[in-house]
Amino acid sequence: MPLDPALRDRIIAAVDAGFAEQIAYTQDLIRFPSLRGEEQAIQDFVFRAMRDRGLAMDRFAMDEAAITAHPGGAPFSEEHSRAPIVVGIHRPRNETGRSLILQAHVDVVPTGPADMWSRPPFEPAIQGDWLYGRGGADMKAGHAANLFCLDALRRIGLQPAATVTVQSVVEEESTGNGALMTHLRGYKADAVLIPEPEEEMLVRANTGVLWFQVEVRGVPVHVREMGAGANAIDAAYRIVGDLRGLEEEWNARKAGRPHFENEEHPINLNIGKIEGGDWASSVPCWCRIDCRVSIYPGTSADEAAREIREHIGAFARSDRFLANNPPSVTFNGFHAEGYVLEPGSDAETVLGHAHEAATGSALKSFMTAGYLDTRVYALYDRIPALCYGPKSENIHGVDERVSLASLKRITATMALFVAEWCGVEPVAGPEASS
C-alpha cells in the first residue's frame, strides 16, 4: 500500500533538509578524476562514507576466472580496472520488508580536450539549476543519492526494515564486469534500483553492447613509391564502410520488436578510436580501430560477435589487398546482452507511487540504446531491475551537467520507494528522533 501521507511529507521534507549536504558530497565525488583504472582513491572515499554511516562493509577485487567463465562476462584487457568494488550493507533489527540493492558506478569516461570545456572538467561548478563536471550526471549524482535517500529516513528517526545493499562498482563504462562481480560475490535482493541519468523515467528496454578492435597490417614503403605499398589506414576505412552496411542490416531487423520498431535508428555502431601509422612520409603499415555496437535484447553477445567476424571476413575476401592480408578482430570490452523490463511488478508499482508523490506526475518508461548494469539483475537474478534517475545533459560529452531540481526530486522518489518497498522501523540508539 502507498505510504501514509503524513510520513510521505516528512520524508520529502527530510530530503530537502539534507540536500545542501548532498550537493556538497556529489561535488566531492566529481573532484576525483576516476577514469578507468584510476578509481582506487574514490573507492576509498566511498568506503569511509559508507562505514561512517554504520553499514557493514565489504571490499573485494575482480575474480577474472569467475567472470571469464560467466556468459555475461566481458574479456579482460591490459586496460581493465583493478580497483576494488565497495559494498555497504544495512541490516535491520527485524527483517519484515523486502530487500533491495542500490547500485552506482564511480568510473567515468575520458574528458576529451580540456580546452573544449567551459570550466575544468573535474572542478564541479553550479550555474543556475545545473551542476557541471565529468561524471556528475553519469553517475555520481545518482551514486550520492543512494546514500542520501537512506540519510533522509535516518533524519526522521527511521531506517529500512529490510536488508539494503549499497554497491559501488567500476568498469560500468567498459565491460560491466563490476556489477557482474557483485552478483558472483553472492549479493542478492528482491529488487534493484540504479539511479542512472534517465530523465526521471524508467528504462523499459535496453540494448546489449559489444566492443571490438579491428587491426589491419599494410605494406610500408616511401611515399614516392606509394603504388608499390599498401596503406593500412585506407584499408581500415574500407572496413568501416562495410561495417556501416552491417549496422543498417541490424537496424532493419527492428521490425516486429516491441520497444524498438518505432525507433528511427536503435542500433548504433560507433568508431570510437583510430590509431595507425608511424611517419607522415611512410605508407602506414598498421591501423587499428576501436568499435562499439549495440544489439537487441534476446540476441546473445556470442551470436552477434560471430556475425561481426563473419561479416568482416567476407568483406576481406572480396578486397584485393585484404584477401591476402586478412584483418584481425579482437573483442576487448563489453560483451553484454540487453534486456526488457516486463511491466506489472510490485517494484515498478511502488516506484510509480513514489515518483508521483515526489514529482506530481505519472511515471513514464522508455527504451535506451546504451549499456546499463541493470542487465545483470534482469538476466541473471531475474528480479525487477529498475533504472531511473535525474535529468541531465551532455553525458559522455563536453560540459556534462545534471539538474539539481531533478536530482532532489529523484532522491525524494528513492527515499519514498525505500520506505514503501522495504518498510521502515525506528532507528535504535541516540540517533533516533521523532
XYZ file of N, CA, C and O in Angstrom, residues 271-386:
464
model
N 32.595 4.204 -34.324
C 34.038 4.048 -34.487
C 34.657 5.046 -33.518
O 34.761 6.232 -33.791
N 35.016 4.542 -32.333
C 35.355 5.439 -31.244
C 36.801 5.856 -31.168
O 37.136 6.842 -30.505
N 37.669 5.102 -31.858
C 39.096 5.414 -31.755
C 39.796 4.837 -32.968
O 39.452 3.748 -33.438
N 40.788 5.560 -33.490
C 41.585 5.065 -34.601
C 43.046 5.423 -34.357
O 43.363 6.542 -33.947
N 43.908 4.455 -34.555
C 45.350 4.652 -34.431
C 46.011 3.983 -35.622
O 45.560 2.927 -36.073
N 47.093 4.578 -36.092
C 47.773 3.909 -37.197
C 48.944 4.705 -37.716
O 49.022 5.920 -37.568
N 49.853 3.977 -38.343
C 50.996 4.602 -38.981
C 52.041 5.075 -37.998
O 51.810 5.146 -36.789
N 53.209 5.397 -38.567
C 54.340 5.814 -37.746
C 55.016 7.076 -38.258
O 55.799 7.684 -37.532
N 54.730 7.460 -39.499
C 55.512 8.547 -40.094
C 54.747 9.126 -41.270
O 54.199 8.376 -42.086
N 54.670 10.454 -41.357
C 53.867 11.091 -42.393
C 54.350 10.769 -43.799
O 53.573 10.781 -44.759
N 55.628 10.482 -43.941
C 56.178 10.207 -45.266
C 56.398 8.723 -45.526
O 57.169 8.359 -46.421
N 55.757 7.883 -44.737
C 55.795 6.439 -44.975
C 54.369 5.930 -45.141
O 53.471 6.322 -44.394
N 54.171 5.059 -46.119
C 52.865 4.423 -46.257
C 52.617 3.597 -44.994
O 53.440 2.753 -44.635
N 51.523 3.839 -44.262
C 51.330 3.193 -42.953
C 51.163 1.680 -43.079
O 50.395 1.188 -43.909
N 51.893 0.972 -42.204
C 51.845 -0.493 -42.250
C 50.911 -1.075 -41.215
O 50.778 -2.290 -41.110
N 50.241 -0.208 -40.408
C 49.287 -0.734 -39.439
C 48.217 0.308 -39.159
O 48.456 1.521 -39.258
N 47.063 -0.186 -38.810
C 45.960 0.679 -38.370
C 45.030 -0.162 -37.511
O 44.729 -1.318 -37.835
N 44.566 0.437 -36.414
C 43.667 -0.259 -35.503
C 42.495 0.655 -35.171
O 42.688 1.820 -34.822
N 41.298 0.119 -35.292
C 40.103 0.883 -34.949
C 39.395 0.205 -33.784
O 39.343 -1.020 -33.689
N 38.869 1.028 -32.865
C 38.085 0.543 -31.732
C 36.626 0.871 -31.998
O 36.278 2.029 -32.267
N 35.780 -0.154 -31.894
C 34.375 -0.019 -32.276
C 33.455 -0.422 -31.131
O 33.796 -1.273 -30.304
N 32.284 0.158 -31.129
C 31.216 -0.193 -30.194
C 29.941 -0.315 -30.993
O 29.618 0.552 -31.809
N 29.190 -1.395 -30.757
C 27.921 -1.571 -31.445
C 26.904 -2.131 -30.465
O 27.242 -2.882 -29.546
N 25.645 -1.736 -30.643
C 24.575 -2.238 -29.780
C 23.886 -3.430 -30.434
O 23.951 -3.620 -31.657
N 23.222 -4.235 -29.590
C 22.493 -5.410 -30.066
C 21.135 -5.465 -29.367
O 20.968 -4.948 -28.262
N 20.171 -6.100 -30.021
C 18.830 -6.190 -29.458
C 18.782 -7.158 -28.273
O 19.521 -8.157 -28.248
N 17.887 -6.908 -27.318
C 17.638 -7.915 -26.287
C 17.238 -9.239 -26.937
O 16.532 -9.259 -27.949
N 17.710 -10.307 -26.353
C 17.429 -11.625 -26.918
C 18.477 -12.106 -27.880
O 18.515 -13.294 -28.220
N 19.340 -11.209 -28.344
C 20.477 -11.591 -29.176
C 21.673 -11.795 -28.261
O 22.050 -10.880 -27.522
N 22.261 -12.967 -28.290
C 23.396 -13.210 -27.402
C 24.624 -12.485 -27.921
O 24.781 -12.258 -29.133
N 25.492 -12.114 -26.997
C 26.731 -11.445 -27.381
C 27.580 -12.350 -28.268
O 28.208 -11.884 -29.226
N 27.603 -13.646 -27.964
C 28.386 -14.587 -28.786
C 27.861 -14.631 -30.215
O 28.635 -14.658 -31.176
N 26.545 -14.656 -30.345
C 25.932 -14.700 -31.677
C 26.267 -13.444 -32.471
O 26.623 -13.503 -33.660
N 26.164 -12.278 -31.833
C 26.469 -11.022 -32.519
C 27.948 -10.943 -32.879
O 28.311 -10.481 -33.974
N 28.821 -11.399 -31.977
C 30.261 -11.373 -32.251
C 30.594 -12.265 -33.446
O 31.420 -11.905 -34.298
N 29.952 -13.419 -33.492
C 30.196 -14.328 -34.615
C 29.780 -13.678 -35.937
O 30.490 -13.785 -36.951
N 28.657 -12.968 -35.942
C 28.210 -12.315 -37.167
C 29.171 -11.205 -37.586
O 29.436 -11.025 -38.780
N 29.701 -10.471 -36.614
C 30.674 -9.423 -36.941
C 31.923 -10.036 -37.563
O 32.429 -9.554 -38.598
N 32.446 -11.087 -36.968
C 33.645 -11.758 -37.518
C 33.380 -12.240 -38.949
O 34.206 -12.042 -39.851
N 32.231 -12.879 -39.133
C 31.924 -13.421 -40.453
C 31.759 -12.312 -41.480
O 32.192 -12.450 -42.638
N 31.137 -11.203 -41.076
C 30.921 -10.089 -41.998
C 32.252 -9.471 -42.419
O 32.478 -9.232 -43.615
N 33.132 -9.222 -41.458
C 34.440 -8.641 -41.784
C 35.248 -9.627 -42.628
O 35.932 -9.236 -43.595
N 35.166 -10.914 -42.291
C 35.887 -11.913 -43.074
C 35.417 -11.970 -44.512
O 36.232 -12.075 -45.446
N 34.104 -11.906 -44.732
C 33.570 -11.941 -46.093
C 34.012 -10.718 -46.878
O 34.374 -10.820 -48.066
N 33.984 -9.549 -46.217
C 34.443 -8.353 -46.918
C 35.922 -8.457 -47.268
O 36.340 -8.109 -48.383
N 36.731 -8.944 -46.329
C 38.167 -9.054 -46.589
C 38.441 -9.950 -47.789
O 39.322 -9.649 -48.618
N 37.693 -11.028 -47.926
C 37.919 -11.940 -49.054
C 37.566 -11.294 -50.390
O 38.076 -11.707 -51.441
N 36.719 -10.248 -50.346
C 36.326 -9.566 -51.580
C 37.248 -8.396 -51.924
O 37.103 -7.795 -52.994
N 38.148 -8.073 -51.036
C 39.040 -6.915 -51.200
C 40.398 -7.395 -51.717
O 40.990 -8.326 -51.158
N 40.908 -6.759 -52.757
C 42.122 -7.251 -53.412
C 43.298 -7.355 -52.459
O 44.036 -8.337 -52.478
N 43.473 -6.386 -51.591
C 44.596 -6.434 -50.652
C 44.276 -7.285 -49.438
O 45.048 -8.164 -49.051
N 43.100 -7.051 -48.821
C 42.773 -7.739 -47.576
C 42.591 -9.243 -47.763
O 42.731 -10.010 -46.809
N 42.279 -9.675 -48.988
C 42.126 -11.107 -49.237
C 43.407 -11.868 -48.901
O 43.347 -13.016 -48.443
N 44.543 -11.238 -49.100
C 45.828 -11.872 -48.791
C 46.441 -11.365 -47.491
O 47.496 -11.857 -47.072
N 45.781 -10.377 -46.881
C 46.258 -9.813 -45.615
C 45.055 -9.610 -44.700
O 44.669 -8.467 -44.407
N 44.417 -10.685 -44.247
C 43.155 -10.553 -43.506
C 43.333 -9.779 -42.209
O 44.326 -9.961 -41.489
N 42.382 -8.923 -41.898
C 42.453 -8.162 -40.632
C 42.190 -9.086 -39.446
O 41.537 -10.125 -39.571
N 42.691 -8.689 -38.292
C 42.381 -9.413 -37.053
C 41.247 -8.694 -36.339
O 41.140 -7.462 -36.377
N 40.379 -9.461 -35.675
C 39.253 -8.920 -34.927
C 39.371 -9.418 -33.496
O 39.461 -10.628 -33.259
N 39.379 -8.482 -32.545
C 39.520 -8.818 -31.127
C 38.377 -8.178 -30.353
O 38.138 -6.968 -30.476
N 37.692 -8.983 -29.543
C 36.639 -8.448 -28.675
C 37.276 -8.136 -27.323
O 37.807 -9.018 -26.660
N 37.238 -6.855 -26.955
C 38.099 -6.372 -25.873
C 37.370 -5.595 -24.783
O 37.991 -4.918 -23.980
N 36.054 -5.683 -24.730
C 35.309 -4.948 -23.708
C 33.908 -5.506 -23.599
O 33.725 -6.724 -23.577
N 32.917 -4.623 -23.558
C 31.528 -5.060 -23.400
C 31.211 -6.292 -24.249
O 31.513 -6.333 -25.447
N 30.597 -7.267 -23.601
C 30.137 -8.486 -24.276
C 28.802 -8.833 -23.621
O 28.620 -9.892 -23.041
N 27.867 -7.868 -23.701
C 26.680 -7.873 -22.843
C 25.395 -7.911 -23.653
O 25.252 -7.196 -24.651
N 24.459 -8.720 -23.182
C 23.136 -8.807 -23.782
C 22.227 -7.735 -23.193
O 22.408 -7.314 -22.044
N 21.243 -7.303 -23.973
C 20.256 -6.354 -23.484
C 19.129 -7.048 -22.739
O 19.130 -8.275 -22.561
N 18.154 -6.280 -22.296
C 17.035 -6.848 -21.547
C 15.781 -6.018 -21.765
O 15.840 -4.868 -22.226
N 14.654 -6.607 -21.428
C 13.368 -5.910 -21.390
C 12.810 -6.065 -19.986
O 12.774 -7.176 -19.443
N 12.398 -4.964 -19.389
C 11.736 -4.984 -18.086
C 10.239 -5.128 -18.327
O 9.577 -4.192 -18.777
N 9.712 -6.310 -18.060
C 8.288 -6.525 -18.275
C 7.491 -5.728 -17.243
O 7.840 -5.685 -16.065
N 6.413 -5.080 -17.662
C 5.609 -4.292 -16.720
C 4.833 -5.182 -15.761
O 4.657 -6.380 -15.998
N 4.394 -4.578 -14.672
C 3.494 -5.276 -13.766
C 4.104 -5.752 -12.468
O 3.399 -6.306 -11.626
N 5.389 -5.528 -12.251
C 5.993 -5.978 -10.998
C 5.574 -5.070 -9.849
O 5.257 -3.888 -10.040
N 5.590 -5.624 -8.634
C 5.309 -4.813 -7.448
C 6.315 -3.677 -7.319
O 5.971 -2.567 -6.899
N 7.564 -3.959 -7.666
C 8.603 -2.935 -7.529
C 8.305 -1.734 -8.422
O 8.466 -0.581 -8.008
N 7.869 -1.985 -9.636
C 7.535 -0.877 -10.527
C 6.323 -0.103 -10.000
O 6.281 1.134 -10.086
N 5.354 -0.809 -9.467
C 4.183 -0.139 -8.882
C 4.597 0.783 -7.741
O 4.140 1.928 -7.652
N 5.466 0.289 -6.870
C 5.932 1.102 -5.739
C 6.721 2.306 -6.241
O 6.563 3.430 -5.740
N 7.583 2.099 -7.246
C 8.326 3.236 -7.807
C 7.367 4.250 -8.412
O 7.580 5.467 -8.285
N 6.305 3.768 -9.048
C 5.313 4.685 -9.600
C 4.642 5.526 -8.525
O 4.455 6.739 -8.692
N 4.290 4.889 -7.393
C 3.727 5.647 -6.269
C 4.701 6.735 -5.814
O 4.326 7.897 -5.599
N 5.968 6.333 -5.634
C 6.981 7.243 -5.109
C 7.241 8.393 -6.075
O 7.342 9.563 -5.670
N 7.346 8.076 -7.357
C 7.611 9.107 -8.359
C 6.478 10.127 -8.410
O 6.725 11.345 -8.453
N 5.255 9.648 -8.382
C 4.119 10.574 -8.447
C 4.065 11.460 -7.214
O 3.771 12.664 -7.304
N 4.372 10.900 -6.043
C 4.366 11.701 -4.828
C 5.451 12.769 -4.849
O 5.250 13.886 -4.361
N 6.621 12.434 -5.421
C 7.750 13.369 -5.417
C 7.683 14.395 -6.534
O 8.199 15.509 -6.388
N 7.075 14.033 -7.662
C 7.120 14.902 -8.844
C 5.759 15.458 -9.236
O 5.678 16.427 -9.994
N 4.678 14.812 -8.777
C 3.353 15.254 -9.159
C 2.898 14.748 -10.506
O 1.850 15.179 -11.015
N 3.654 13.844 -11.120
C 3.268 13.310 -12.433
C 3.441 11.802 -12.457
O 4.184 11.225 -11.640
N 2.768 11.158 -13.405
C 2.842 9.706 -13.529
C 4.205 9.288 -14.068
O 4.825 10.007 -14.867
N 4.679 8.122 -13.637
C 5.960 7.596 -14.089
C 5.856 7.126 -15.538
O 4.962 6.360 -15.890
N 6.776 7.576 -16.378
C 6.850 7.148 -17.771
C 8.032 6.185 -17.942
O 8.969 6.188 -17.146
N 7.978 5.393 -19.007
C 9.087 4.490 -19.309
C 9.506 4.672 -20.760
O 8.754 5.215 -21.581
N 10.717 4.194 -21.074
C 11.240 4.361 -22.431
C 12.356 3.356 -22.683
O 12.829 2.680 -21.774
N 12.758 3.261 -23.956
C 13.892 2.435 -24.349
C 15.136 3.301 -24.428
O 15.082 4.431 -24.918
N 16.260 2.780 -23.947
C 17.519 3.493 -24.108
C 18.538 2.568 -24.753
O 18.650 1.391 -24.391
N 19.254 3.106 -25.728
C 20.140 2.292 -26.563
C 21.586 2.343 -26.080
O 22.516 2.522 -26.871
N 21.784 2.193 -24.776
C 23.126 2.153 -24.217
C 23.222 1.052 -23.190
O 22.219 0.480 -22.775
N 24.440 0.773 -22.767
C 24.640 -0.273 -21.752
C 24.155 0.201 -20.386
O 24.356 1.362 -20.011
N 23.545 -0.711 -19.609
C 23.176 -0.449 -18.224
C 23.483 -1.678 -17.382
O 23.209 -2.812 -17.794
N 23.990 -1.456 -16.169
C 24.290 -2.563 -15.265
C 23.044 -3.313 -14.815
O 23.151 -4.448 -14.314
N 21.872 -2.732 -14.978
C 20.651 -3.442 -14.605
C 20.513 -4.760 -15.366
O 19.785 -5.654 -14.917
N 21.228 -4.907 -16.487
C 21.139 -6.162 -17.247
C 21.552 -7.352 -16.391
O 21.031 -8.463 -16.559
N 22.506 -7.169 -15.458
C 22.964 -8.277 -14.624
C 21.804 -8.853 -13.824
O 21.607 -10.078 -13.757
N 21.001 -7.975 -13.245
C 19.939 -8.399 -12.340
C 18.699 -8.865 -13.116
O 18.000 -9.782 -12.686
N 18.459 -8.236 -14.267
C 17.336 -8.645 -15.099
C 17.573 -10.022 -15.715
O 16.657 -10.851 -15.771
N 18.803 -10.275 -16.156
C 19.086 -11.507 -16.893
C 19.475 -12.674 -15.999
O 19.113 -13.817 -16.270
N 20.228 -12.402 -14.923
C 20.824 -13.495 -14.164
C 20.176 -13.695 -12.788
O 20.116 -14.821 -12.302
N 19.671 -12.634 -12.161
C 18.915 -12.792 -10.923
C 17.417 -12.885 -11.195
O 16.662 -13.377 -10.356
N 17.013 -12.353 -12.357
C 15.599 -12.342 -12.754
C 14.718 -11.680 -11.686
O 13.693 -12.207 -11.267
N 15.171 -10.509 -11.249
C 14.403 -9.692 -10.314
C 14.034 -8.383 -11.001
O 14.624 -8.029 -12.031
N 13.062 -7.642 -10.477
C 12.778 -6.328 -11.053
C 14.024 -5.444 -11.001
O 14.582 -5.204 -9.929
N 14.449 -4.994 -12.166
C 15.667 -4.190 -12.289
C 15.268 -2.802 -12.754
O 14.948 -2.598 -13.933
N 15.273 -1.864 -11.831
C 14.750 -0.521 -12.074
C 15.904 0.440 -12.318
O 16.740 0.653 -11.433
